[in-house]
Structures are given as structure tokens and as C-alpha cells.
XYZ file of C-alpha atoms in Angstrom:
381
model
C 0.243 -0.355 -0.066
C 1.414 3.707 -0.801
C 2.405 5.912 1.564
C -0.135 8.576 2.928
C -0.432 11.608 0.480
C 0.870 14.633 3.194
C -1.585 17.325 2.724
C -1.912 20.854 4.640
C -5.638 22.569 4.916
C -5.126 26.072 6.283
C -7.571 28.953 7.724
C -6.703 32.166 9.706
C -8.023 31.176 12.787
C -9.217 27.727 14.625
C -12.234 29.157 16.788
C -15.580 29.833 16.696
C -17.268 29.998 13.217
C -18.430 27.948 10.527
C -15.421 27.768 7.787
C -13.243 26.428 11.132
C -15.593 24.120 12.314
C -15.763 22.708 8.518
C -12.076 22.368 8.360
C -11.495 20.623 11.592
C -14.771 18.078 10.389
C -12.919 17.211 6.794
C -9.203 16.879 8.731
C -10.686 14.645 10.674
C -12.755 12.550 8.499
C -10.622 12.462 5.446
C -8.537 8.637 5.135
C -5.413 8.527 7.178
C -4.465 5.563 5.189
C -4.703 7.733 2.296
C -3.890 10.897 3.353
C -1.641 12.732 6.153
C -3.363 15.571 7.175
C -1.417 18.602 8.449
C -3.253 21.884 9.337
C -1.600 25.453 9.288
C -3.273 28.665 11.224
C -2.633 32.091 12.019
C -4.159 31.982 15.340
C -5.397 29.188 17.657
C -8.583 28.634 19.310
C -10.320 25.474 20.839
C -10.241 23.664 17.134
C -6.775 23.372 17.593
C -6.876 21.665 20.550
C -9.595 19.208 18.888
C -7.316 18.676 15.865
C -4.274 17.749 18.190
C -6.547 15.549 20.144
C -7.238 13.687 16.858
C -3.505 13.431 16.753
C -3.595 15.976 13.534
C -0.133 18.333 13.904
C -1.012 22.135 13.689
C 1.618 24.743 12.569
C 0.548 28.218 13.890
C 2.341 30.882 11.639
C 2.742 34.320 13.758
C 1.497 36.530 10.952
C -0.312 39.587 12.385
C -0.192 42.189 8.612
C 0.910 41.304 5.062
C 3.043 44.299 5.433
C 5.261 44.117 8.359
C 7.829 41.732 9.203
C 5.439 38.597 10.708
C 4.419 38.085 7.209
C 8.166 37.585 5.638
C 8.426 35.236 9.139
C 5.306 33.599 8.261
C 6.703 33.145 4.465
C 9.933 31.458 5.643
C 7.973 29.141 8.227
C 5.447 28.023 6.420
C 8.029 27.394 3.203
C 10.429 25.141 5.379
C 7.547 23.423 6.484
C 6.117 22.240 3.246
C 9.440 21.034 2.113
C 10.061 19.266 5.552
C 6.832 17.243 5.149
C 6.641 17.089 1.508
C 3.348 18.648 1.225
C 2.005 17.305 -1.629
C -1.359 19.571 -1.582
C -2.238 22.495 0.317
C -6.056 23.668 0.418
C -6.517 27.368 2.001
C -10.027 27.495 3.077
C -10.196 31.276 3.739
C -9.681 34.816 2.051
C -6.842 35.184 3.914
C -4.996 31.918 3.717
C -6.288 32.182 -0.067
C -3.966 35.355 -0.219
C -1.231 34.051 1.850
C -0.708 30.461 1.383
C -2.010 30.213 -1.816
C 1.397 32.221 -3.509
C 3.477 30.525 -0.665
C 2.804 26.953 -1.656
C 3.296 27.884 -5.224
C 6.690 29.870 -4.775
C 7.999 26.527 -2.319
C 6.363 24.328 -5.348
C 3.633 22.282 -3.896
C 2.128 20.734 -6.720
C -1.480 20.709 -6.115
C -2.460 24.338 -4.802
C -6.091 24.895 -4.013
C -8.020 27.839 -2.756
C -11.600 28.181 -1.113
C -14.788 30.737 -1.867
C -17.391 30.048 1.108
C -19.348 33.139 0.819
C -19.913 35.747 -1.691
C -17.393 38.430 -2.298
C -20.068 41.586 -1.252
C -18.020 40.466 1.816
C -14.624 40.631 0.622
C -12.728 43.644 1.797
C -11.875 46.146 -1.373
C -8.325 45.694 -0.479
C -8.257 41.907 -0.866
C -10.099 41.863 -3.961
C -7.347 42.335 -6.500
C -5.029 39.534 -4.290
C -7.830 36.916 -4.971
C -7.893 37.479 -8.831
C -4.678 36.992 -8.572
C -4.779 33.504 -6.751
C -7.793 32.458 -8.507
C -5.631 32.521 -11.491
C -2.526 30.681 -9.862
C -4.383 28.129 -8.006
C -4.923 24.528 -9.269
C -8.760 24.902 -8.530
C -11.406 26.450 -6.258
C -13.418 24.663 -4.141
C -17.087 26.480 -3.384
C -19.653 25.054 -0.766
C -22.504 26.561 -2.813
C -24.029 26.336 -5.898
C -24.224 30.313 -5.762
C -20.976 30.864 -5.090
C -20.201 28.625 -7.797
C -22.228 30.713 -10.481
C -20.863 34.169 -9.016
C -17.127 33.022 -9.715
C -17.708 31.852 -13.205
C -20.426 34.591 -14.121
C -18.989 37.350 -12.804
C -15.200 36.537 -11.874
C -14.845 34.475 -15.143
C -13.416 31.712 -13.526
C -13.205 28.739 -15.930
C -16.074 26.248 -14.800
C -13.743 23.211 -15.169
C -11.531 24.860 -11.987
C -14.236 25.634 -10.037
C -15.313 22.633 -7.245
C -18.771 22.035 -5.735
C -18.282 20.765 -2.315
C -21.175 20.925 0.200
C -20.493 21.314 3.780
C -21.264 18.226 5.676
C -22.371 17.753 9.016
C -21.754 15.336 11.810
C -24.502 13.653 12.255
C -23.916 11.783 15.255
C -23.195 14.712 16.747
C -25.701 16.596 15.434
C -29.457 15.174 15.904
C -32.728 15.548 17.274
C -32.453 13.192 20.575
C -32.834 14.540 23.265
C -34.794 17.389 22.612
C -34.481 18.779 26.129
C -34.812 22.506 26.828
C -31.389 24.324 28.367
C -32.140 25.730 31.969
C -32.466 29.113 30.835
C -35.079 28.376 28.688
C -37.169 25.956 30.839
C -39.977 28.112 31.278
C -40.494 29.361 27.420
C -44.021 28.068 25.288
C -41.920 28.365 22.212
C -38.241 28.813 21.630
C -37.331 31.187 18.376
C -33.434 30.982 18.087
C -30.170 31.342 15.989
C -26.676 30.429 16.059
C -24.051 32.262 14.435
C -21.771 34.828 14.698
C -23.195 38.055 15.625
C -21.940 40.144 12.235
C -23.938 42.989 10.142
C -24.503 40.369 7.448
C -26.347 38.012 9.180
C -29.435 40.197 9.667
C -29.816 39.774 12.659
C -32.470 42.777 13.435
C -34.582 41.570 11.169
C -35.250 38.839 13.332
C -35.231 40.716 16.482
C -38.463 43.193 14.414
C -39.778 40.062 13.713
C -39.845 38.732 16.994
C -41.168 41.545 18.459
C -44.680 41.593 16.791
C -44.704 38.007 17.147
C -44.141 38.711 21.327
C -47.227 40.654 21.933
C -49.563 38.321 20.507
C -48.059 35.311 22.356
C -47.283 34.947 26.344
C -43.989 32.611 27.191
C -42.426 33.261 24.039
C -38.248 33.475 24.096
C -36.177 34.567 21.501
C -32.186 33.117 22.167
C -29.108 34.567 20.042
C -26.097 31.575 20.326
C -22.680 33.542 19.260
C -20.312 36.379 19.863
C -19.693 39.053 17.672
C -19.817 43.221 17.078
C -23.194 43.152 16.647
C -24.218 42.155 19.950
C -24.434 45.736 21.843
C -26.601 46.712 18.794
C -29.314 43.916 19.084
C -29.224 44.348 22.853
C -30.171 48.332 22.463
C -32.559 47.510 19.948
C -34.195 45.111 22.297
C -34.807 47.364 24.776
C -36.087 49.949 22.363
C -38.768 47.414 20.885
C -39.659 46.214 25.034
C -38.716 42.781 24.142
C -35.271 42.565 26.368
C -36.350 40.700 28.978
C -37.939 37.838 25.967
C -34.409 37.264 24.537
C -31.380 35.434 25.692
C -27.938 36.329 24.383
C -25.524 33.096 25.197
C -21.944 33.922 23.957
C -20.146 31.895 21.537
C -20.247 28.191 23.026
C -18.075 24.999 21.197
C -20.969 22.536 22.288
C -24.168 24.254 20.116
C -26.267 20.941 19.616
C -28.124 21.222 23.030
C -28.988 24.603 22.495
C -30.018 23.671 19.002
C -32.343 21.189 20.404
C -33.814 23.646 23.011
C -35.032 25.717 19.511
C -37.988 25.270 17.877
C -38.050 27.373 15.223
C -34.833 28.317 13.706
C -34.281 31.450 11.840
C -31.239 32.161 9.473
C -32.086 35.911 8.445
C -28.863 36.359 6.324
C -28.541 39.666 4.004
C -25.683 37.649 2.291
C -24.918 33.405 2.662
C -22.990 30.509 1.210
C -23.659 27.301 2.616
C -24.675 28.139 6.051
C -23.137 25.287 8.658
C -25.707 26.679 11.329
C -28.697 25.973 9.230
C -27.411 22.949 8.604
C -27.098 21.260 12.093
C -30.374 23.534 13.166
C -32.268 21.336 10.678
C -30.610 17.926 11.451
C -31.295 18.651 15.149
C -35.002 18.812 14.273
C -35.632 22.468 13.866
C -38.546 23.739 12.032
C -36.511 26.067 9.683
C -37.221 29.745 8.225
C -34.398 31.392 6.127
C -33.766 34.430 3.812
C -33.705 33.468 0.384
C -30.069 34.671 0.484
C -27.099 33.136 -1.482
C -27.030 29.459 -0.949
C -29.846 29.212 1.718
C -32.468 27.745 -0.582
C -30.480 25.103 -1.651
C -30.881 24.245 1.991
C -34.294 25.041 2.476
C -37.177 24.102 -0.327
C -39.937 26.389 0.258
C -42.586 25.010 2.064
C -41.356 21.661 1.637
C -37.647 21.882 4.415
C -38.704 25.017 5.742
C -39.940 28.435 4.865
C -38.138 31.003 2.829
C -38.845 34.942 3.222
C -37.179 37.758 1.337
C -33.807 39.420 3.366
C -34.538 42.232 5.119
C -38.298 41.855 4.984
C -39.436 41.913 9.188
C -43.100 42.083 8.147
C -42.494 39.180 6.074
C -40.763 36.827 8.433
C -43.213 38.089 11.272
C -46.105 35.991 8.941
C -43.505 33.169 9.156
C -42.918 33.284 12.621
C -46.765 33.525 13.336
C -47.599 30.593 11.041
C -45.245 28.118 12.674
C -45.894 29.140 15.942
C -49.686 28.742 15.833
C -49.205 25.029 13.820
C -46.780 23.017 15.838
C -48.081 19.941 13.078
C -46.404 21.943 10.553
C -43.653 22.469 12.858
C -43.006 18.672 13.340
C -43.855 18.045 9.262
C -41.028 20.680 8.118
C -38.594 19.579 10.989
C -38.888 15.926 9.798
C -38.652 16.524 5.812
C -35.178 18.542 6.485
C -33.828 15.767 8.715
C -34.323 13.715 5.812
C -32.529 16.042 3.530
C -29.524 16.639 5.573
C -29.242 12.606 6.189
C -29.670 11.965 2.551
C -27.064 15.040 1.211
C -25.340 16.880 3.990
C -23.264 14.167 6.210
C -20.125 14.496 6.977
C -19.158 11.213 5.305
C -20.555 12.535 1.930
C -18.622 15.580 2.102
C -15.400 14.191 3.073
C -16.028 11.334 -0.105
C -16.398 14.088 -1.969
C -13.373 16.522 -0.923
C -11.312 13.289 -1.386
C -12.264 13.365 -5.048
C -11.346 16.793 -5.716
C -7.819 16.070 -4.099
C -7.240 12.975 -5.975
C -8.327 14.345 -9.224
C -5.511 16.724 -9.167
C -3.306 14.537 -7.816
C -3.425 12.139 -10.085
C -5.573 13.185 -12.948
C -7.494 11.960 -15.230
C -9.221 12.999 -18.888
C -12.403 14.929 -18.786
C -13.783 17.742 -15.780
C -14.153 16.857 -12.542
C -18.001 15.429 -11.945
C -19.882 18.063 -9.860
C -22.807 16.782 -7.263
C -26.285 17.433 -8.253
C -27.244 20.436 -6.457
C -30.568 19.976 -4.552
C -33.901 20.068 -6.252
């Protein structure tokens, strides 16, 4: 049997967030008999501990800026590591490492260099756009996590379709499942729990959720809204909740590593994103048996089929979201039907095993290229 192929997966930091979680899951799921996985980052966090516990080496690069001496140190440290471990494939998972890791890996002769696009470029800081267009050209291929992002790259950025590879995120169904659906202590007295798990950032559209909830809470007693996550939007959300008269009905839970118990406490999960590629949190909520409502932004409709596996609404439209919330709040049978259908959809198409198999297929196709185009998975219908 041939030796495992040394590969390196890279992201800016290994803390909370969907990209960091997805890298960690892929790294642990790749077959160790075929791939010797290494991980690189600028900043460590609890995901680094998880990776090391799984026996995977983590290289921290002390890069604080691309325009000071830390970048030079990072280039040489990464280059030496790539050569010492004879890394044959580097895959960068986010904007910072696309801009840093792709050119460095190319400069040090790594045979296969893959970048990623895991969100729409309307969220990309302008200073990175020119760099990304360069790395788009020099990467062996670009891995995307939704059909909507694939279309953007091909149609707007003019990347050849054959170089863009679709690999849906995968969910660990042993960790994210409906049982047991028990309330967290802080939510024990709630008659109905509406919630979201995400980083509290502007593009998540959380003010829309809060305004819609305020309309609902005036009609129903005992309903609670929980935000699980941290981020720059939290002070503004707490202020808005106070202004809307619903602060006492809201729970703000800082980021936790174990989100499944919180998801099992939520009856109606809402993802009100203004921009989204493919949301890990939405998939995890579906896997945990929540009835889900999502905005129609980006890749959300690839997960939520309206009136089949959840409900969709126009991004930023608080009255429309309030109507969807009222419909589900008053109809437990509909909540149950949508939750059951969404769980089956996740189990059928978005398991961690399916995602790891697809990523392995992409890696193998570049490491041992065969004639013709790399096959793409079917988009959800």
C-alpha cells in the first residue's frame, strides 16, 4: 500500500465560526490511510486543541499583517514546513489564507494548490479583491460550498467552470441529531423558543429577526428569542431589544463549542442572512430537528425548499418574517412536518461522510488527474 499523501489545510484561525468548524471536520474525516493531514493557521483556538487531540499536527504562523516583518517570518516558516514534510497538496479555506497560503505554496513548489470561496464576494474587503483575482488564476482549482457561489465565480469573476469544484459542507450526524430535545435551563419556562446560532455580524441580518420577533411576542406569552454566538452586533441588538420592549424575552448566549444542546432547545430556527453561501448553522439546526425559516439569500434555498423543508422569506423583510413566525408558532403540526423533512434532507445529502468523500474526490482528481472534467455533485432540487 502506498504511503499516505501529505496535505495541508489552512485557515486564519481555529476558533468559532463555520469555516473553522468545516475545516476541522474535513481534516478529521479524511482517511488517514490515504492522506496525512496537517493544519496551518495564523491564530489558534479551541479547534486547534480538537485537531491535536485527533492526532493531527497544527502549525501556527505568527502573521499579524501582510505588510510587516511577521509576514516574512510566516513565509519562511511555512515554506520550510512544506518542504520538510513534502506536502503535495495545500488547500486554503478562507480569504486571508487564499491571499497568503496560495502564493507561498506555489513559490515553494507544492504540486497542487487549492483555494476556497465559502461566501459571496460582496463581503470581501476591497483590499483583498485584487489579490484574490490573482490567486484565482494561480490556484490549481477553487472549492466552493454552494451552487450560488459557483455561479458567481463563473459568471461574474470569469473563472473557467472546470476549475471550480462544488463540495457541500457536511454535518456530523452523530453529534447533530434530534435526541434528546430538552430545553437548556435558561429556557425551561418558555412556551416556544425561537433562535439562531451564528456569529453576530452585520451580514447575518439579525435586526430583521429581532423586529419580527417583537411583532410576534406581543401576540404570544412565554415566547423566547435566543441568540447563540458572539460578535460586534451584540451591543446594538441588546439596545434594539430594549427599544422594542422585548429585552426580557431575549437570551444572549456567548459563543460555545457545544451548540447541539442549544439547537435542541429551539423550536423555530431562523437564519435571516443578508448574504450567505451555505450555512453550517442552518444545516445543524435542520439535523437537530428544528423547524427552519431562512432568508432567500445566497445558498439558503439550496438547503431550504420553501414549504417542503422549511420556509423562505425575502432578506431584510421583517413583516414577511413575522408572518412566517406567526404561521409556525400557531401550527405545531406544520413545525413537525417541516422539521422531519429537513432532517431527512440533511441525512440524505449533507452528511460529513458525503462531504469528506467529495473532498477526497477533488483531491484525488488533482493529485492523479484523469481525462475530462471533475464531476460535480447534483444541486438539491
